[in-house]
Amino acid sequence: MAGDSDPATWILDKCKAQGFALAGVCDADPPRWGTEFRQWLDAGKHGEMAYLDEHFGATQDPNQVLEGAQSVVMVADLYATRDEPADTVVPGVGRIARYARGHDYHMAIKKRLHTICDEARVIFPGEEFRAFVDTAPMNEREFAARAGLGWIAKHTLVINPTLGSWMVLGGFLTTMKLDKPTHQPSYEDHCGTCTRCIDACPTDAITPYSVDATRCISYLTIEHRSPIDEQLMAQMGDWVAGCDICQEVCPHNSPKAFAEDHESHASYGTKRAGLDLLAILGWDTDKRREALATSALKRVKLDQFRRNAAIAAGHALHKNELPELRSKLEQIESDESEPGLVRQAARWALADRHDP
Ligand code: SF4
Ligand code: SF4
């Protein structure tokens, strides 16, 4: 057994020892927002993420993820701190979202969750544990909110009132019945009348508490594998992987709002704040692999990344004289052996006028 502590406290202490900024427990009952999720899928707002529709049934029943599941333990790592400098636009450089600037969070979180689960299997024989970090059909945000990590905000990310929203989530299911510790918080929605994220989103992807993925730059740059609609390309700016705008403008992420005594986890120290557009346009499979070896962005395919770089290059060309970038785009656009989606983006980038 777990010494003097009850099982939930023992597990949460282990999460703390593993350096997670937040951890909490909740029941493994079906998600309460399944109807809204179904409507969102039926409206096609998941775009090319067919797996979300295919696994809808499992997302509504954690027992399909772990038979006999009774509880969920949710954890969060911070990947940015109050001292994080504001982003600046650098001509010829494509921006990537903050969560992807350090080591791959999947690896960083999974390893520590497996350590906790392995130890728990010894201490609680006969019980089952299954860890997940985007690796199982679990609505992680809903369970995070249920486990007291924060509230699901209008931009649909989880915000903790002390730590903001610069955090990545993971967790594990267990067959154990864990009681919520009495001191575990439960947060109300603190968005109030604020609409900053909705107003700032360049593609109008946000309606309160829902994001149309097919309009979201994060989806378009990372998940969407086809050519991108020209109207959306015109709004994408210098992002080549992800987008942080709705988090950057959120008052809960302002430096003043951050707790001073919380550091981001060491795994997320910046290794790459941006990527050179000319370099990306010249990538082959090996160069792409080398550039993204330890990054969560290694799942973005070569053609997608070069398409994204061509779009960002179009925005850069509009604002700056970058002759090398222009020549590279012209070379891609005229090369029939280039993939269609990269050529289409290059053609758009070279057009006279495309900003809104
Ligand atoms: S990530 Fe960017 S594009 Fe997506 S909802 Fe937020 S602001 Fe809009
Ligand atoms: S910007 Fe405002 S509305 Fe959007 S998530 Fe933050 S507090 Fe909520």
Short mmCIF file of C-alpha atoms and ligand atoms in Angstrom, two decimals:
data_model
loop_
_atom_site.label_atom_id
_atom_site.label_comp_id
_atom_site.label_asym_id
_atom_site.label_seq_id
_atom_site.Cartn_x
_atom_site.Cartn_y
_atom_site.Cartn_z
CA MET A 1 0.00 0.00 0.00
CA ALA A 2 0.92 3.63 -0.24
CA GLY A 3 2.12 4.21 3.33
CA ASP A 4 -0.05 6.65 5.25
CA SER A 5 -1.53 8.48 2.28
CA ASP A 6 -4.69 7.60 0.42
CA PRO A 7 -4.21 6.44 -3.18
CA ALA A 8 -5.15 9.77 -4.79
CA THR A 9 -2.73 11.73 -2.61
CA TRP A 10 0.01 9.16 -3.26
CA ILE A 11 -0.50 9.48 -7.03
CA LEU A 12 -0.66 13.29 -6.99
CA ASP A 13 2.53 13.44 -4.91
CA LYS A 14 4.21 11.29 -7.57
CA CYS A 15 3.00 13.69 -10.28
CA LYS A 16 4.46 16.59 -8.35
CA ALA A 17 7.75 14.73 -7.90
CA GLN A 18 7.86 14.25 -11.67
CA GLY A 19 7.74 18.03 -12.10
CA PHE A 20 4.23 18.50 -13.44
CA ALA A 21 2.98 22.01 -12.79
CA LEU A 22 -0.57 20.78 -12.22
CA ALA A 23 -2.18 17.44 -11.42
CA GLY A 24 -5.65 16.39 -10.37
CA VAL A 25 -7.99 13.42 -10.31
CA CYS A 26 -11.56 12.96 -11.48
CA ASP A 27 -14.06 10.25 -12.31
CA ALA A 28 -13.92 8.47 -15.66
CA ASP A 29 -17.59 9.05 -16.43
CA PRO A 30 -18.42 9.83 -20.08
CA PRO A 31 -17.73 13.41 -21.20
CA ARG A 32 -20.58 15.81 -20.55
CA TRP A 33 -20.15 17.71 -23.82
CA GLY A 34 -20.55 14.76 -26.16
CA THR A 35 -23.57 16.30 -27.90
CA GLU A 36 -21.68 19.49 -28.73
CA PHE A 37 -18.71 17.45 -29.97
CA ARG A 38 -21.02 15.38 -32.20
CA GLN A 39 -22.57 18.56 -33.64
CA TRP A 40 -19.11 20.00 -34.27
CA LEU A 41 -18.11 16.84 -36.14
CA ASP A 42 -21.36 16.76 -38.11
CA ALA A 43 -20.73 20.34 -39.22
CA GLY A 44 -17.38 19.18 -40.64
CA LYS A 45 -15.38 21.50 -38.39
CA HIS A 46 -12.74 18.82 -37.84
CA GLY A 47 -11.64 19.10 -41.48
CA GLU A 48 -9.28 16.29 -42.50
CA MET A 49 -8.93 14.95 -38.94
CA ALA A 50 -11.07 11.92 -39.78
CA TYR A 51 -9.76 10.02 -36.76
CA LEU A 52 -11.83 12.31 -34.51
CA ASP A 53 -15.03 11.10 -36.16
CA GLU A 54 -13.87 7.49 -36.40
CA HIS A 55 -13.12 7.34 -32.67
CA PHE A 56 -16.09 9.39 -31.52
CA GLY A 57 -17.66 6.39 -29.79
CA ALA A 58 -14.52 5.73 -27.76
CA THR A 59 -14.23 9.38 -26.72
CA GLN A 60 -17.66 9.05 -25.16
CA ASP A 61 -16.77 5.92 -23.21
CA PRO A 62 -13.41 5.78 -21.38
CA ASN A 63 -14.11 2.07 -20.78
CA GLN A 64 -13.26 1.53 -24.44
CA VAL A 65 -9.83 3.03 -23.76
CA LEU A 66 -9.22 1.09 -20.54
CA GLU A 67 -11.66 -1.63 -19.55
CA GLY A 68 -12.97 -1.07 -16.06
CA ALA A 69 -11.69 2.53 -15.93
CA GLN A 70 -13.00 4.36 -12.89
CA SER A 71 -10.77 7.39 -12.58
CA VAL A 72 -8.61 9.74 -14.58
CA VAL A 73 -5.43 11.46 -13.42
CA MET A 74 -4.69 14.60 -15.45
CA VAL A 75 -1.38 16.48 -15.50
CA ALA A 76 -0.07 19.63 -17.17
CA ASP A 77 3.38 20.97 -18.03
CA LEU A 78 3.98 24.67 -18.50
CA TYR A 79 5.90 25.50 -21.66
CA ALA A 80 6.15 29.28 -21.33
CA THR A 81 6.75 31.53 -18.36
CA ARG A 82 5.94 35.07 -17.35
CA ASP A 83 9.37 36.13 -18.63
CA GLU A 84 8.86 34.80 -22.13
CA PRO A 85 9.69 37.68 -24.50
CA ALA A 86 6.99 38.83 -26.89
CA ASP A 87 7.31 37.54 -30.42
CA THR A 88 8.65 39.82 -33.09
CA VAL A 89 8.27 39.37 -36.80
CA VAL A 90 11.65 38.66 -38.41
CA PRO A 91 11.73 39.07 -42.21
CA GLY A 92 12.35 35.73 -43.88
CA VAL A 93 11.68 33.68 -40.73
CA GLY A 94 8.54 31.60 -40.17
CA ARG A 95 7.07 31.51 -36.68
CA ILE A 96 6.20 28.32 -34.85
CA ALA A 97 3.88 27.97 -31.87
CA ARG A 98 5.52 28.15 -28.47
CA TYR A 99 4.64 24.60 -27.45
CA ALA A 100 6.75 23.30 -30.34
CA ARG A 101 9.89 25.33 -29.70
CA GLY A 102 11.50 22.84 -27.32
CA HIS A 103 11.49 19.06 -27.04
CA ASP A 104 8.46 17.07 -28.13
CA TYR A 105 5.93 17.32 -25.27
CA HIS A 106 4.55 13.88 -26.13
CA MET A 107 7.89 12.32 -25.23
CA ALA A 108 8.51 14.57 -22.23
CA ILE A 109 5.14 13.82 -20.65
CA LYS A 110 4.77 10.18 -21.63
CA LYS A 111 8.06 9.11 -20.10
CA ARG A 112 7.18 10.59 -16.71
CA LEU A 113 3.62 9.23 -16.79
CA HIS A 114 4.96 5.74 -17.53
CA THR A 115 7.29 6.03 -14.54
CA ILE A 116 4.33 6.85 -12.29
CA CYS A 117 2.15 4.09 -13.78
CA ASP A 118 4.93 1.49 -13.42
CA GLU A 119 5.38 2.37 -9.77
CA ALA A 120 1.63 2.38 -9.16
CA ARG A 121 1.31 -1.13 -10.62
CA VAL A 122 3.68 -2.34 -7.91
CA ILE A 123 2.01 -0.45 -5.08
CA PHE A 124 -1.55 -1.25 -6.21
CA PRO A 125 -1.37 -4.80 -7.58
CA GLY A 126 -4.33 -5.91 -9.68
CA GLU A 127 -5.11 -2.38 -10.82
CA GLU A 128 -4.69 -1.24 -14.43
CA PHE A 129 -3.22 2.03 -15.69
CA ARG A 130 -3.10 3.49 -19.21
CA ALA A 131 -1.24 6.71 -19.97
CA PHE A 132 -2.13 9.08 -22.83
CA VAL A 133 -0.73 12.25 -24.39
CA ASP A 134 -2.79 12.78 -27.53
CA THR A 135 -2.41 9.01 -27.93
CA ALA A 136 -5.88 7.77 -26.96
CA PRO A 137 -9.39 8.94 -27.81
CA MET A 138 -9.76 10.98 -24.64
CA ASN A 139 -11.18 14.48 -24.46
CA GLU A 140 -8.19 15.70 -22.48
CA ARG A 141 -9.45 19.26 -22.01
CA GLU A 142 -12.73 18.16 -20.50
CA PHE A 143 -11.03 15.77 -18.09
CA ALA A 144 -8.44 18.43 -17.22
CA ALA A 145 -11.21 20.83 -16.27
CA ARG A 146 -12.99 18.10 -14.33
CA ALA A 147 -9.76 17.34 -12.47
CA GLY A 148 -9.44 20.95 -11.35
CA LEU A 149 -6.61 22.05 -13.66
CA GLY A 150 -8.56 25.04 -14.97
CA TRP A 151 -11.61 25.91 -17.05
CA ILE A 152 -12.28 25.45 -20.74
CA ALA A 153 -12.19 28.97 -22.13
CA LYS A 154 -13.82 30.65 -25.09
CA HIS A 155 -10.86 29.70 -27.33
CA THR A 156 -11.45 26.11 -26.11
CA LEU A 157 -8.08 25.75 -24.37
CA VAL A 158 -7.79 25.13 -20.65
CA ILE A 159 -6.82 28.15 -18.56
CA ASN A 160 -5.60 27.90 -15.01
CA PRO A 161 -6.30 31.14 -13.13
CA THR A 162 -2.77 31.25 -11.69
CA LEU A 163 -0.72 29.77 -14.52
CA GLY A 164 -2.58 30.81 -17.68
CA SER A 165 -2.96 28.57 -20.71
CA TRP A 166 0.61 27.97 -21.93
CA MET A 167 0.39 24.33 -20.95
CA VAL A 168 0.29 20.89 -22.51
CA LEU A 169 -1.85 18.11 -21.09
CA GLY A 170 -1.55 14.41 -20.50
CA GLY A 171 -2.93 11.85 -18.11
CA PHE A 172 -3.76 8.27 -17.36
CA LEU A 173 -6.82 6.18 -16.81
CA THR A 174 -6.94 3.71 -13.97
CA THR A 175 -9.29 1.03 -12.70
CA MET A 176 -8.79 2.47 -9.20
CA LYS A 177 -11.58 4.48 -7.65
CA LEU A 178 -9.78 7.65 -6.62
CA ASP A 179 -11.41 10.18 -4.32
CA LYS A 180 -10.82 13.82 -5.14
CA PRO A 181 -8.65 15.35 -2.41
CA THR A 182 -10.65 17.91 -0.47
CA HIS A 183 -8.18 20.68 -1.39
CA GLN A 184 -8.45 19.98 -5.14
CA PRO A 185 -9.82 23.15 -6.75
CA SER A 186 -12.77 23.39 -9.11
CA TYR A 187 -12.82 26.45 -11.36
CA GLU A 188 -15.68 28.45 -12.71
CA ASP A 189 -15.41 30.07 -16.14
CA HIS A 190 -13.42 33.30 -15.73
CA CYS A 191 -13.75 34.51 -19.35
CA GLY A 192 -16.66 36.74 -18.40
CA THR A 193 -17.46 39.35 -21.04
CA CYS A 194 -13.96 39.24 -22.56
CA THR A 195 -13.78 38.61 -26.32
CA ARG A 196 -10.11 39.39 -26.96
CA CYS A 197 -9.26 36.00 -28.47
CA ILE A 198 -12.33 36.07 -30.71
CA ASP A 199 -11.52 39.59 -31.92
CA ALA A 200 -7.82 38.84 -32.48
CA CYS A 201 -8.17 35.56 -34.37
CA PRO A 202 -7.06 36.44 -37.92
CA THR A 203 -9.27 33.83 -39.57
CA ASP A 204 -12.44 34.28 -37.45
CA ALA A 205 -12.15 30.67 -36.34
CA ILE A 206 -13.50 31.19 -32.83
CA THR A 207 -17.08 31.40 -31.75
CA PRO A 208 -17.32 31.29 -27.98
CA TYR A 209 -16.34 27.82 -26.74
CA SER A 210 -15.88 26.44 -30.24
CA VAL A 211 -13.10 26.64 -32.82
CA ASP A 212 -13.73 25.81 -36.45
CA ALA A 213 -10.57 23.82 -37.11
CA THR A 214 -10.92 24.27 -40.87
CA ARG A 215 -10.25 27.99 -40.35
CA CYS A 216 -7.66 27.71 -37.57
CA ILE A 217 -4.02 28.36 -38.56
CA SER A 218 -2.89 25.70 -36.12
CA TYR A 219 -4.95 23.07 -37.94
CA LEU A 220 -4.14 24.43 -41.40
CA THR A 221 -0.39 24.36 -40.86
CA ILE A 222 -0.15 21.05 -38.97
CA GLU A 223 -3.11 18.80 -39.78
CA HIS A 224 -4.36 19.93 -43.19
CA ARG A 225 -2.53 18.07 -45.95
CA SER A 226 -4.23 19.58 -49.00
CA PRO A 227 -3.92 23.00 -50.66
CA ILE A 228 -5.24 25.84 -48.50
CA ASP A 229 -8.01 28.19 -49.55
CA GLU A 230 -6.60 31.50 -50.85
CA GLN A 231 -8.72 33.61 -48.52
CA LEU A 232 -7.26 31.74 -45.56
CA MET A 233 -3.69 31.94 -46.92
CA ALA A 234 -4.13 35.71 -46.96
CA GLN A 235 -4.73 35.66 -43.18
CA MET A 236 -1.95 33.31 -42.11
CA GLY A 237 0.89 35.80 -41.74
CA ASP A 238 4.29 34.39 -40.83
CA TRP A 239 3.12 31.23 -39.03
CA VAL A 240 4.61 28.04 -40.47
CA ALA A 241 3.53 25.67 -37.68
CA GLY A 242 0.77 26.45 -35.22
CA CYS A 243 -0.49 29.83 -34.05
CA ASP A 244 -0.45 31.46 -30.62
CA ILE A 245 -2.46 34.61 -31.25
CA CYS A 246 -5.52 33.70 -29.18
CA GLN A 247 -3.27 32.83 -26.24
CA GLU A 248 -1.02 35.86 -26.66
CA VAL A 249 -3.92 38.28 -26.31
CA CYS A 250 -5.57 36.53 -23.38
CA PRO A 251 -5.43 38.57 -20.18
CA HIS A 252 -4.82 35.40 -18.18
CA ASN A 253 -1.48 35.02 -19.97
CA SER A 254 -0.25 38.54 -19.32
CA PRO A 255 3.05 38.62 -17.38
CA LYS A 256 1.27 40.22 -14.46
CA ALA A 257 -1.19 37.37 -14.27
CA PHE A 258 1.49 34.69 -14.09
CA ALA A 259 2.54 33.17 -10.81
CA GLU A 260 6.16 34.15 -10.25
CA ASP A 261 7.13 30.92 -8.57
CA HIS A 262 6.28 28.64 -11.48
CA GLU A 263 8.85 27.80 -14.12
CA SER A 264 8.17 26.06 -17.38
CA HIS A 265 9.46 22.47 -17.49
CA ALA A 266 13.09 22.14 -18.60
CA SER A 267 12.09 20.06 -21.64
CA TYR A 268 10.50 23.08 -23.29
CA GLY A 269 13.47 25.44 -23.33
CA THR A 270 13.53 27.11 -26.74
CA LYS A 271 15.57 25.20 -29.32
CA ARG A 272 13.96 26.94 -32.27
CA ALA A 273 11.87 30.13 -32.05
CA GLY A 274 11.37 30.21 -35.80
CA LEU A 275 12.59 28.56 -38.99
CA ASP A 276 14.28 30.18 -41.95
CA LEU A 277 11.82 30.19 -44.86
CA LEU A 278 14.45 29.84 -47.56
CA ALA A 279 15.88 26.83 -45.71
CA ILE A 280 12.44 25.16 -45.44
CA LEU A 281 11.73 25.72 -49.14
CA GLY A 282 14.99 23.92 -49.87
CA TRP A 283 14.35 21.00 -47.47
CA ASP A 284 14.43 17.40 -48.62
CA THR A 285 13.40 14.47 -46.45
CA ASP A 286 16.74 14.29 -44.61
CA LYS A 287 16.98 18.02 -43.94
CA ARG A 288 13.44 18.10 -42.63
CA ARG A 289 14.15 15.15 -40.33
CA GLU A 290 17.33 16.76 -39.05
CA ALA A 291 15.65 20.11 -38.39
CA LEU A 292 12.70 18.59 -36.51
CA ALA A 293 14.34 15.56 -34.89
CA THR A 294 13.30 16.25 -31.29
CA SER A 295 10.27 18.40 -32.06
CA ALA A 296 6.55 17.72 -31.80
CA LEU A 297 6.44 19.07 -35.36
CA LYS A 298 8.11 16.00 -36.85
CA ARG A 299 4.60 14.76 -37.69
CA VAL A 300 4.18 17.62 -40.19
CA LYS A 301 5.00 16.23 -43.63
CA LEU A 302 7.68 17.71 -45.87
CA ASP A 303 5.19 18.98 -48.47
CA GLN A 304 3.01 20.56 -45.80
CA PHE A 305 5.96 22.39 -44.28
CA ARG A 306 7.16 23.66 -47.67
CA ARG A 307 3.58 24.76 -48.51
CA ASN A 308 3.43 26.66 -45.20
CA ALA A 309 6.82 28.25 -45.86
CA ALA A 310 5.69 29.39 -49.32
CA ILE A 311 2.62 31.06 -47.77
CA ALA A 312 4.71 32.78 -45.07
CA ALA A 313 7.17 33.79 -47.80
CA GLY A 314 4.29 35.43 -49.67
CA HIS A 315 3.54 37.55 -46.62
CA ALA A 316 7.23 38.35 -46.17
CA LEU A 317 7.59 39.38 -49.83
CA HIS A 318 4.68 41.72 -49.49
CA LYS A 319 6.41 43.60 -46.67
CA ASN A 320 10.09 43.26 -47.59
CA GLU A 321 12.43 42.99 -50.53
CA LEU A 322 13.81 39.48 -50.20
CA PRO A 323 15.21 38.64 -53.65
CA GLU A 324 16.50 35.16 -52.74
CA LEU A 325 13.09 34.16 -51.41
CA ARG A 326 11.39 35.45 -54.55
CA SER A 327 13.75 33.49 -56.82
CA LYS A 328 13.20 30.31 -54.85
CA LEU A 329 9.42 30.69 -55.10
CA GLU A 330 9.68 31.34 -58.83
CA GLN A 331 11.80 28.21 -59.24
CA ILE A 332 9.24 26.11 -57.30
CA GLU A 333 6.29 27.58 -59.16
CA SER A 334 7.76 26.75 -62.56
CA ASP A 335 8.96 23.25 -61.64
CA GLU A 336 6.38 20.67 -62.71
CA SER A 337 7.99 18.02 -60.54
CA GLU A 338 7.12 20.00 -57.40
CA PRO A 339 4.07 18.81 -55.41
CA GLY A 340 0.84 20.56 -56.40
CA LEU A 341 0.12 22.03 -52.98
CA VAL A 342 3.61 23.60 -52.77
CA ARG A 343 3.38 25.04 -56.29
CA GLN A 344 -0.11 26.42 -55.61
CA ALA A 345 1.16 28.19 -52.48
CA ALA A 346 4.20 29.52 -54.37
CA ARG A 347 1.95 30.86 -57.14
CA TRP A 348 -0.22 32.60 -54.57
CA ALA A 349 2.85 33.98 -52.79
CA LEU A 350 4.18 35.53 -55.99
CA ALA A 351 0.89 37.18 -56.93
CA ASP A 352 0.87 40.98 -56.79
CA ARG A 353 -1.45 41.51 -53.89
CA HIS A 354 -2.97 39.07 -51.42
CA ASP A 355 -3.04 40.58 -47.94
CA PRO A 356 -6.48 41.57 -46.65
S1 SF4 B 1 -4.74 29.37 -32.95
FE1 SF4 B 1 -4.79 31.26 -34.24
S2 SF4 B 1 -6.14 30.79 -35.94
FE2 SF4 B 1 -6.51 29.21 -34.36
S3 SF4 B 1 -8.21 29.99 -33.16
FE3 SF4 B 1 -6.35 30.73 -32.13
S4 SF4 B 1 -5.96 32.76 -33.06
FE4 SF4 B 1 -7.42 31.69 -34.38
S1 SF4 B 2 -9.00 36.14 -24.35
FE1 SF4 B 2 -10.74 36.50 -22.97
S2 SF4 B 2 -12.45 35.29 -23.83
FE2 SF4 B 2 -10.54 34.53 -24.75
S3 SF4 B 2 -9.91 32.84 -23.45
FE3 SF4 B 2 -8.86 34.64 -22.64
S4 SF4 B 2 -10.24 35.44 -21.04
FE4 SF4 B 2 -11.43 33.98 -22.29
#
